[in-house]
CSV table of C-alpha atoms and ligand atoms in Angstrom, one decimal:
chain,number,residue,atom,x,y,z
A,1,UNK,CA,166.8,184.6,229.1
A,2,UNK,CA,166.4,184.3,232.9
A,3,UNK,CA,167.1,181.3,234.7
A,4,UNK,CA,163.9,180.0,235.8
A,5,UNK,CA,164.3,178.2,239.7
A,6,UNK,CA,161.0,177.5,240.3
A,7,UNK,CA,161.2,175.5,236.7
A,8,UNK,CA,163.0,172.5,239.6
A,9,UNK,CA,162.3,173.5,242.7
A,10,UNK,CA,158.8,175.0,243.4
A,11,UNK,CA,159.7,175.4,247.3
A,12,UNK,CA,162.8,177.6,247.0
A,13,UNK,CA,161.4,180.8,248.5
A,14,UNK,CA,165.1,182.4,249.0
A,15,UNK,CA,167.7,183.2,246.2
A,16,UNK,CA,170.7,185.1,245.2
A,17,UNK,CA,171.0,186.6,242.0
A,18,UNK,CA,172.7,188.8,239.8
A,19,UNK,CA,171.1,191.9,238.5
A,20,UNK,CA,170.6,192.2,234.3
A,21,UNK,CA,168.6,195.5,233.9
A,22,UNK,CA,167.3,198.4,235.9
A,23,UNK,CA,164.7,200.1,234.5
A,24,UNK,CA,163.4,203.1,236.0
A,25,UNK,CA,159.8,204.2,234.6
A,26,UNK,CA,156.9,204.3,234.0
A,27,UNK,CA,157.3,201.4,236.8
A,28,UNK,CA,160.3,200.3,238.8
A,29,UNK,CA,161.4,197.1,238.2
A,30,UNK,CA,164.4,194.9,237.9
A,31,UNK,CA,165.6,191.6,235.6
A,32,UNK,CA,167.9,189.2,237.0
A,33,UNK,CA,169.9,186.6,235.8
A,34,UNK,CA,167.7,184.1,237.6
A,35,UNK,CA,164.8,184.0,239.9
A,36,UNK,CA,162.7,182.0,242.3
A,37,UNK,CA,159.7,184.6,241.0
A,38,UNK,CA,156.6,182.7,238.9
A,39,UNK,CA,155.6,185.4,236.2
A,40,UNK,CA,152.0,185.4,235.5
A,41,UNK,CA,151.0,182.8,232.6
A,42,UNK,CA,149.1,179.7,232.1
A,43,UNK,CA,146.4,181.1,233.9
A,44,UNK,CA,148.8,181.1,237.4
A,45,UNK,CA,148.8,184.4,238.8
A,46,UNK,CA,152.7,185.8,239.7
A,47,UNK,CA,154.2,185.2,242.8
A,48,UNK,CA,154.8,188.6,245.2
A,49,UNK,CA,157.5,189.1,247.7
A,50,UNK,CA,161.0,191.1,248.2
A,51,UNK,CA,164.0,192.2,246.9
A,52,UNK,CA,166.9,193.5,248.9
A,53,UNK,CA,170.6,194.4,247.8
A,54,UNK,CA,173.3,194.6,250.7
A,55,UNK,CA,173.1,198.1,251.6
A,56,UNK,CA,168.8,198.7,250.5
A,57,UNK,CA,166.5,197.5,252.8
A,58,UNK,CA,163.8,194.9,251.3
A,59,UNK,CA,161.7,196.3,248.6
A,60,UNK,CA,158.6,194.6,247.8
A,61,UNK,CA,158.4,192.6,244.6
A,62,UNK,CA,154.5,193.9,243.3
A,63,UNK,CA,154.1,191.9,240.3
A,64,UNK,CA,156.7,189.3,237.8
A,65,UNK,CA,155.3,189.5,234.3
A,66,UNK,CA,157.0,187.3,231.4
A,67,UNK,CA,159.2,189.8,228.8
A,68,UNK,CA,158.6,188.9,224.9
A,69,UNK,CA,162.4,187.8,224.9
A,70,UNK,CA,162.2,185.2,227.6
A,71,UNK,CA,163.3,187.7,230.5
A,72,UNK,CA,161.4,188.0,233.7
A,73,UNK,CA,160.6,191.4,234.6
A,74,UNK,CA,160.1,192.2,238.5
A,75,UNK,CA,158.1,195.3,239.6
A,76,UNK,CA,159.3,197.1,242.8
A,77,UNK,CA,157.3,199.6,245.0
A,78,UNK,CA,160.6,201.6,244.5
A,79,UNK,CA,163.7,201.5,242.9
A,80,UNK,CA,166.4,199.8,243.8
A,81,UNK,CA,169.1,202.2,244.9
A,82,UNK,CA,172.8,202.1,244.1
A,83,UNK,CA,171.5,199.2,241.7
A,84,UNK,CA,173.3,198.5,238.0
A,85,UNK,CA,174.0,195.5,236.1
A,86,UNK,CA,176.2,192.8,238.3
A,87,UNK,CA,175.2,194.1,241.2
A,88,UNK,CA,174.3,191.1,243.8
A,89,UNK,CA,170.5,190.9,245.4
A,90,UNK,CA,169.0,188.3,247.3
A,91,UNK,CA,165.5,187.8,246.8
A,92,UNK,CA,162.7,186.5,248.8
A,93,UNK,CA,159.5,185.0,247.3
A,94,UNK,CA,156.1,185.5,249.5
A,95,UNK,CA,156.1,181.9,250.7
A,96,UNK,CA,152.3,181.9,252.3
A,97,UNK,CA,151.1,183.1,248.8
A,98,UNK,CA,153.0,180.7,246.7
A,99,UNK,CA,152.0,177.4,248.9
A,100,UNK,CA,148.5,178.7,247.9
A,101,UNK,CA,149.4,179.1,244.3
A,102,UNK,CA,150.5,175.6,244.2
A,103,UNK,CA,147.5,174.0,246.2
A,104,UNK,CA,145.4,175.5,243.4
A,105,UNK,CA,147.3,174.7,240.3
A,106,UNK,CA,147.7,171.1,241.2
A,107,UNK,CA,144.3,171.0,242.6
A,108,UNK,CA,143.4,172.4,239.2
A,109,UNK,CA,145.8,169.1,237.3
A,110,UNK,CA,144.3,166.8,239.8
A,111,UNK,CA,140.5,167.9,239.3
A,112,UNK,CA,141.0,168.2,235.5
A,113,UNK,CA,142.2,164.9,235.4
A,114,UNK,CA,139.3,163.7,237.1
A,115,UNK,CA,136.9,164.7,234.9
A,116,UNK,CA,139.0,162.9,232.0
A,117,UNK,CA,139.2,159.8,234.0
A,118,UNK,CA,135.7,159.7,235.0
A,119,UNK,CA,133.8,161.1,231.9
A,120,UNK,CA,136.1,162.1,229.5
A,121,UNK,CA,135.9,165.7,229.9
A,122,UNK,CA,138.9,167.7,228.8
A,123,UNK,CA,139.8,170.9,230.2
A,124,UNK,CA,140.2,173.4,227.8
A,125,UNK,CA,141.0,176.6,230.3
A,126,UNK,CA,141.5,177.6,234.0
A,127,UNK,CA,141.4,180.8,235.5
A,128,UNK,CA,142.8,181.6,238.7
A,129,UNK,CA,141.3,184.3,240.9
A,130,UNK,CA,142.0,186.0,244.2
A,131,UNK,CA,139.3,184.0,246.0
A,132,UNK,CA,138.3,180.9,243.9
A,133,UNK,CA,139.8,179.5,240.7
A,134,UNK,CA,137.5,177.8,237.5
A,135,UNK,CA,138.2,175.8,235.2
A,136,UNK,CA,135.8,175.6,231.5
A,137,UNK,CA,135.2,172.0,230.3
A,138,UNK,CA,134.3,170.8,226.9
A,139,UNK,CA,131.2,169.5,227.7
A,140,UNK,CA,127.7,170.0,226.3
A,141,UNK,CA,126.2,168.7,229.9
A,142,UNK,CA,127.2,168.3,233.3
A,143,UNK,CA,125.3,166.8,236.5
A,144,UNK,CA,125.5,167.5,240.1
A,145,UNK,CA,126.1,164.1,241.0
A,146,UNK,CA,129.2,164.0,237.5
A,147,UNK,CA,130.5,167.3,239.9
A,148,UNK,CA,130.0,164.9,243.3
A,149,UNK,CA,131.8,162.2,241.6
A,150,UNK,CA,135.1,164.2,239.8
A,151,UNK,CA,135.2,165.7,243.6
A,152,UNK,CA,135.1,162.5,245.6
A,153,UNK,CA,137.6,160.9,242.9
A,154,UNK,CA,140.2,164.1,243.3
A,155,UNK,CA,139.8,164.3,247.0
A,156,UNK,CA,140.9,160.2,246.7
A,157,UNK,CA,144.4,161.0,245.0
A,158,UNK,CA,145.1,164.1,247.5
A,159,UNK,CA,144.8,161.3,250.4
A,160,UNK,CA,146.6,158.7,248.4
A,161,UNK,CA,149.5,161.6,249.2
A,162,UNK,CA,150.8,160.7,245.5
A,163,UNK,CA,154.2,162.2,244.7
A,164,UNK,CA,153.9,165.2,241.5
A,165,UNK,CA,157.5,164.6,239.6
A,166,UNK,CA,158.7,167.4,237.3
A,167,UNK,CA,160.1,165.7,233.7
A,168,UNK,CA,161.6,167.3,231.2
A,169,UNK,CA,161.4,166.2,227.5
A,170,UNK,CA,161.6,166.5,224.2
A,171,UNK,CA,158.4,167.2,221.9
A,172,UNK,CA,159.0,163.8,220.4
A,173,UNK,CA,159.3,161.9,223.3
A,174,UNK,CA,156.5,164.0,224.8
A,175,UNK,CA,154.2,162.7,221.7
A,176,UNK,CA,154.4,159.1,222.9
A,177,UNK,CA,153.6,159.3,226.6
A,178,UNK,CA,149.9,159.8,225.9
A,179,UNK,CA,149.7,163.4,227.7
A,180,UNK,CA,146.4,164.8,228.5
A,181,UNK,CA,147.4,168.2,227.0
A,182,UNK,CA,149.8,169.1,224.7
A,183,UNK,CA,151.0,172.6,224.8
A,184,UNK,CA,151.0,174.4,221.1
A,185,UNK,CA,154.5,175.7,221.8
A,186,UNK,CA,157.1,175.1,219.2
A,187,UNK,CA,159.6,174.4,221.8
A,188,UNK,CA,161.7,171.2,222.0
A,189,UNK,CA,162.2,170.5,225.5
A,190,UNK,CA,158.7,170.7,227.9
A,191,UNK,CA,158.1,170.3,231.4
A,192,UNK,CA,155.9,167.3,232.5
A,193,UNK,CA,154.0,167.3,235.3
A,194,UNK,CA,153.9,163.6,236.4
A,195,UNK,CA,151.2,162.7,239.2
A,196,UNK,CA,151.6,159.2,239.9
A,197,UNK,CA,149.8,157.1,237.6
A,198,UNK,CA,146.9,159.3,237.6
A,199,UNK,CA,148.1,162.6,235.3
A,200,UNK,CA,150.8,163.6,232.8
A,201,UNK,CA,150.6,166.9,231.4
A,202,UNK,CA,153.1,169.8,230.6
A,203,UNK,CA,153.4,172.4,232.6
A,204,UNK,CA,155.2,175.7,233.1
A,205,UNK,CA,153.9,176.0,236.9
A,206,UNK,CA,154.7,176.0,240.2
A,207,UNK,CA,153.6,172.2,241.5
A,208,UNK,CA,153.0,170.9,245.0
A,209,UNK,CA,155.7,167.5,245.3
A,210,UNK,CA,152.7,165.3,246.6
A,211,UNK,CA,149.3,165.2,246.7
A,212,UNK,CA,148.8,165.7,250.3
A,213,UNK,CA,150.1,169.0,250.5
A,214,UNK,CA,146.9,170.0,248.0
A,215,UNK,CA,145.1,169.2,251.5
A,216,UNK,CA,141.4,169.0,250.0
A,217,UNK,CA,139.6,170.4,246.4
A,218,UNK,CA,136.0,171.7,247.1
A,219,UNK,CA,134.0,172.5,243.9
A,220,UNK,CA,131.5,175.2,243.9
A,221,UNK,CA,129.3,176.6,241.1
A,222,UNK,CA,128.8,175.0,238.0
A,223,UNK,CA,127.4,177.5,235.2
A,224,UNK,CA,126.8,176.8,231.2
A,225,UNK,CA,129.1,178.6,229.3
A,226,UNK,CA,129.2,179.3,225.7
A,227,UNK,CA,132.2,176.6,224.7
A,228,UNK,CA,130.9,174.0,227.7
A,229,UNK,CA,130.7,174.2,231.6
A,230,UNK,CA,132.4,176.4,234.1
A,231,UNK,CA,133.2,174.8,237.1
A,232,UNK,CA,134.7,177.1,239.9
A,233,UNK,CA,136.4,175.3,243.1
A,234,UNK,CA,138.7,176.2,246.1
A,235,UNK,CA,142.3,173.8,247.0
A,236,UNK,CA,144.3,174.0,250.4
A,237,UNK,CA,143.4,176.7,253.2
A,238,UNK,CA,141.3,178.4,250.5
A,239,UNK,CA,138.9,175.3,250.4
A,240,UNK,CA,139.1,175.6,254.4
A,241,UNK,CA,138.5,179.1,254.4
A,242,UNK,CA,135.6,178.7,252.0
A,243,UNK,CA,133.7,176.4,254.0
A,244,UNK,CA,134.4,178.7,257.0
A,245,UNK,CA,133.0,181.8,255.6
A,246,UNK,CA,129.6,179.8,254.1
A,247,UNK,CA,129.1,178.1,257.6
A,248,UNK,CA,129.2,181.9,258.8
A,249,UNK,CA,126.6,182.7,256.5
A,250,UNK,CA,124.5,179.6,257.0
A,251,UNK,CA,124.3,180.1,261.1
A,252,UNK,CA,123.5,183.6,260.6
A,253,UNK,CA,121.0,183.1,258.5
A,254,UNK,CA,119.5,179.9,260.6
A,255,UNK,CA,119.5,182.5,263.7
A,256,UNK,CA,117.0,184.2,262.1
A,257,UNK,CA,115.0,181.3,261.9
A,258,UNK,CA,115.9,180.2,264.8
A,259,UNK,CA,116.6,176.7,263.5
A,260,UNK,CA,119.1,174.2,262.6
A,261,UNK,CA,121.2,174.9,259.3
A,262,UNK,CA,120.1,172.0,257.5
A,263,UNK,CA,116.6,173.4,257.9
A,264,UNK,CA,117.1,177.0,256.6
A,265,UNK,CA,115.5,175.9,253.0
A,266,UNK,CA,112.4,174.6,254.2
A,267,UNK,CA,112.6,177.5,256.6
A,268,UNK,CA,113.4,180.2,253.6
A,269,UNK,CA,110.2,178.5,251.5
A,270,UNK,CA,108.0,178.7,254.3
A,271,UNK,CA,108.4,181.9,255.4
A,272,UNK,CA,108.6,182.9,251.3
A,273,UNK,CA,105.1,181.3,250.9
A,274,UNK,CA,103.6,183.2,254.2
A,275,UNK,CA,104.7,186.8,252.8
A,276,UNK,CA,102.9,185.5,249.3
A,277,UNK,CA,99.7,184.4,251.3
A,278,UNK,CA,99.9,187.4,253.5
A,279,UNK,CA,100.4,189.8,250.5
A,280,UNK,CA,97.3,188.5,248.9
A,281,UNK,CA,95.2,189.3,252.5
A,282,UNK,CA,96.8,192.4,252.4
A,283,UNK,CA,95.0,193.5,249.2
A,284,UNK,CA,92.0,192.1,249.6
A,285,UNK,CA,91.8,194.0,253.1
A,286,UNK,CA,93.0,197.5,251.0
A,287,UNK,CA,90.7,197.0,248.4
A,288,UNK,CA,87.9,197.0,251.0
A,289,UNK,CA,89.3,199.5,253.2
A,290,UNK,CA,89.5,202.1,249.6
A,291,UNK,CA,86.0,200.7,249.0
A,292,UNK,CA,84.3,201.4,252.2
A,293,UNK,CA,86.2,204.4,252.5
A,294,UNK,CA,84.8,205.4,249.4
A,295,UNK,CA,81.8,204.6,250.4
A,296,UNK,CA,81.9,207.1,253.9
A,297,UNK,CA,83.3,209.7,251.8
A,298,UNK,CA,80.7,210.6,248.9
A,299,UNK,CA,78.0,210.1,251.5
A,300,UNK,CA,79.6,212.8,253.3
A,301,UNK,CA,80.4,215.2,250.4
A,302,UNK,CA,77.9,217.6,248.8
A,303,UNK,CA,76.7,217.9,245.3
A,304,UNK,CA,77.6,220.7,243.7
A,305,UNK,CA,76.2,221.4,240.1
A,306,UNK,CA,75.1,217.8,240.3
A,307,UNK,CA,78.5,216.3,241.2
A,308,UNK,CA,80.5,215.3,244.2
A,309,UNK,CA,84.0,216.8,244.1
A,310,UNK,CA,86.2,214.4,247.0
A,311,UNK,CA,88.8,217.0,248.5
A,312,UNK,CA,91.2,214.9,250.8
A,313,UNK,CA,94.9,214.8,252.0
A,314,UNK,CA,96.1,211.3,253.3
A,315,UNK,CA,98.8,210.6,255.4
A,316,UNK,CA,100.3,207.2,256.0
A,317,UNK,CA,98.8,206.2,252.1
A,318,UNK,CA,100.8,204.6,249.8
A,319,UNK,CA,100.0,205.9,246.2
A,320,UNK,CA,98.8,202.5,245.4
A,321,UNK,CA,96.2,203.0,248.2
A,322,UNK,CA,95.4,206.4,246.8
A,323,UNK,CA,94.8,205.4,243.2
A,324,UNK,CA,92.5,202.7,244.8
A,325,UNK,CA,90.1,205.2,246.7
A,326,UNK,CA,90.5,207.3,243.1
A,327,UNK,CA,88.8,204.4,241.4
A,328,UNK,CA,86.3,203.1,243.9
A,329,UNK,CA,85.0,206.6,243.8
A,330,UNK,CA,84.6,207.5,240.5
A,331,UNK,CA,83.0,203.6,239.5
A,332,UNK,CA,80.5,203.8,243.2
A,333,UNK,CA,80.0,207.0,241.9
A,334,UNK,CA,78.6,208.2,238.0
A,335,UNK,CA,79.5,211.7,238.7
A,336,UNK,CA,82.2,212.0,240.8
A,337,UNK,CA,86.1,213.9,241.1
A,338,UNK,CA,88.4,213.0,242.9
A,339,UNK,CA,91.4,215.1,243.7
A,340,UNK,CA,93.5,213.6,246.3
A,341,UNK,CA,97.0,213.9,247.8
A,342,UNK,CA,98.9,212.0,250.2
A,343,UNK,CA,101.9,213.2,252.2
A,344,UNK,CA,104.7,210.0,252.8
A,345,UNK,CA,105.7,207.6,252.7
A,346,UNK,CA,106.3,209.2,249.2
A,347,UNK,CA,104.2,213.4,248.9
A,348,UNK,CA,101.9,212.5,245.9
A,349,UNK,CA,99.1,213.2,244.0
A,350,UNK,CA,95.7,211.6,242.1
A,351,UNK,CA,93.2,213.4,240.0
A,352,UNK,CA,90.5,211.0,239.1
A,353,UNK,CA,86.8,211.5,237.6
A,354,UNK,CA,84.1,209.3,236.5
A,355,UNK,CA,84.3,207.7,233.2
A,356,UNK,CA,82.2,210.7,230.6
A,357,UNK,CA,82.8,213.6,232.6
A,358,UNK,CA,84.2,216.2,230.6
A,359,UNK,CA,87.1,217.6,232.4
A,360,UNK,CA,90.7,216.7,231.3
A,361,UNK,CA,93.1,214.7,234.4
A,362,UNK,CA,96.4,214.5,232.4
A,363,UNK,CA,96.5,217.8,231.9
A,364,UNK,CA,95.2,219.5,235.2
A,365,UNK,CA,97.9,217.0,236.5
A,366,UNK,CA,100.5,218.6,234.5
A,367,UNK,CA,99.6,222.2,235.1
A,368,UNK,CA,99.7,221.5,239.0
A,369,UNK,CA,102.9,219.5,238.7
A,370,UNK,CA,104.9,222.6,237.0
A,371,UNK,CA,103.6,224.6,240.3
A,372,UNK,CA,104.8,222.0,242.3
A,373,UNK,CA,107.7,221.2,241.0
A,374,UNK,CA,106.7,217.4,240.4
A,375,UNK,CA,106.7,214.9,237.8
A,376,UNK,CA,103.2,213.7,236.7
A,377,UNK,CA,100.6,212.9,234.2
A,378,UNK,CA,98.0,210.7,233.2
A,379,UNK,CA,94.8,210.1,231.2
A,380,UNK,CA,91.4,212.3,231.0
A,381,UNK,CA,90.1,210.1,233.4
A,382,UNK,CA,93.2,209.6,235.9
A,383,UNK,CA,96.3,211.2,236.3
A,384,UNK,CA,99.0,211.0,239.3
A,385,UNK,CA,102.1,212.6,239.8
A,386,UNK,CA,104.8,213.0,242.7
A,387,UNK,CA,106.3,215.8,244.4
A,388,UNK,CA,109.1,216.8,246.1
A,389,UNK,CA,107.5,218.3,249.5
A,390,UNK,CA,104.2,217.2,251.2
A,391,UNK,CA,103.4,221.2,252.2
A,392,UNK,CA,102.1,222.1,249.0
A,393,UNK,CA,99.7,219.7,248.6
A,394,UNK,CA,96.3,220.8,250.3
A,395,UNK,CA,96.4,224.2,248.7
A,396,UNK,CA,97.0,223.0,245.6
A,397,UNK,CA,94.0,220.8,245.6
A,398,UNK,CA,91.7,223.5,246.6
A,399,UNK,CA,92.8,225.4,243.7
A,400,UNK,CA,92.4,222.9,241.1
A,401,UNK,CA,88.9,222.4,242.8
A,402,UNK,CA,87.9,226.3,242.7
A,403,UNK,CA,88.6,225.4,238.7
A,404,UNK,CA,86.4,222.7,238.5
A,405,UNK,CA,83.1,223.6,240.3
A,406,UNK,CA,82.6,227.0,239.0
B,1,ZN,ZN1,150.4,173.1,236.1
């Protein structure tokens, strides 16, 4: 078993220790008969930092895991050299990384007992993650202003600078003192975590020694989740950070509205419902653009064997636009075909004819879309297809046209 420092002291960041096992591969990594280093559990994520003997230069500790047998393993970069069992290393924990460990776990302790105090709403996990934390409550509902609430009332004991005690018991004991969770370890001695009249729980962590040093608790999203509700928050210089990067985001996005921040919802909904309203114009204003167009066009085309074959490459014509003129022609018209192409944004193509005329779309689409090397099909009456170049285009029109009028 290693000696665990942090279990007393979660602010000793420098040690000496004596080395237990080297082990070479797959990873480098050392055990040591005691350590400062937190090994990932309890949903705390391991503490990084260095390792030096007296003649290696520091090595960098990449990850402390927990060993089945009670040993904690650290992960080097590289292996120790001249390293064996008894030999002496002094190691260094990453100090700026663990003060924001222990701003989130006690944030985490303080918010979860919060939402016990306030509306009895036990904690049932938390998850620690590189940029926010979460905890799951046993809850079937949750409000914005129960989140406002457990918020303002944990901000209240960070200020009230309460002192966090560490305790050690037995399981016994432990039984009587009303904890808010009891660990299913069949171990006879646990470790309290004793906030000042406010929250007793056991703990394997690493602990701020008062509130204050949490600094502040900012809660963020608030999602349903299968056993309850997921809150996420920040603690400490990650709440700070947070609030940083979404005031970023919020002046950014008020520059382009050229507005105040509090007004970039109103702003957002207004400018949402003007693209809506001008969408709408926008179609109208195509659908009488195709149908005049239509219009011009079978006025100016000839009958041939009594019916009006409309020839025409588009540029600048969404294929939207295209299958539009398509249908205005062949409904103005009883016995009309259209074959039309445009060339961008997006080369394409749209065979149309008026509804009982006897010719066959889908497939004259699919026969010019193997010469083309496109992908297309369609009905008898209307077809479309895309292609890969805009060159093509005219000439293959024409030639589905010579088929047709002969
Ligand atoms: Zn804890």
């Amino acid at each position: 078993m290693t000696t665990r420092l942090y279990y007393n002291d979660s602010f000793l960041y420098d040690f000496d220790a004596e080395v237990r096992d080297v082990v070479e591969s797959p990873r480098p990594a050392v055990v040591l008969d005691r350590t400062a280093f937190y090994p990932t559990s309890g949903g705390q994520v391991f503490d990084t930092g260095w390792i030096s003997s007296g003649a290696d230069a520091k090595l960098r500790v990449t990850e402390v895991a927990d060993a089945e047998d009670g040993r904690v393993v650290h992960y080097l970069e590289a292996p120790l050299k001249d390293t064996k069992p008894g030999t002496r290393v002094h190691g260094q924990v990453d100090a700026a990384r663990r003060r924001d460990h222990m701003q989130q776990h006690s944030g985490q302790h303080v918010l979860s007992a919060a939402f016990i105090r306030l509306y009895n709403m036990p904690t049932v996990s938390f998850h620690m993650a590189d940029d926010y934390c979460s905890i799951d409550l046993d809850t079937p509902t949750l409000t914005k202003e129960q989140i406002e609430s457990a918020e303002r009332l944990a901000n209240e004991i960070v200020l009230e600078n309460r002192s966090v005690d560490i305790r050690f018991v037995t399981r016994d004991e432990a039984g009587k003192l009303g904890l808010r969770k009891l660990p299913p370890t069949e171990r006879d001695e646990l470790r309290l975590i004793d906030i000042r009249d406010f929250d007793l729980t056991a703990c394997g962590g690493t602990h701020v020694s008062q509130t204050g040093q949490i600094a502040s608790i900012l809660l963020r999203k608030a999602e349903k989740v299968r056993q309850g509700w997921r809150v996420e928050f920040v603690a400490g210089q990650r709440a700070v950070s947070t609030a940083r990067r979404d005031f970023t985001t919020l002046t950014e996005t008020a520059a382009l509205f050229s507005a105040h921040i509090c007004d970039v919802p109103q702003q957002a909904r207004k400018s949402l419902e003007e693209i809506r309203s001008l969408r709408k114009l926008r179609e109208q204003a195509l659908e009488e653009l195709a149908a005049a167009q239509a219009v011009a066009l079978l006025a100016e085309t000839p009958e041939r064997n009594g019916r009006r074959f409309v020839i025409r490459t588009l540029s600048d014509r969404e294929l939207s636009f295209v299958k539009l003129l398509a249908q205005k022609l062949t409904r103005l018209s009883l016995q009309a075909v259209a074959l039309l192409g445009t060339t961008s944004p997006q080369p394409s193509l749209v065979f149309a004819q008026s509804a009982g005329l006897p010719f066959d779309m889908g497939a004259l689409m699919k026969e010019t879309m193997t010469k083309l090397g496109g992908r297309g099909g369609g009905s008898k009456d209307m077809a479309q297809g895309g292609v890969p170049e805009a060159d093509g285009i005219d000439a293959a029109l024409k030639a589905v046209a010579a088929t047709l009028v002969t």
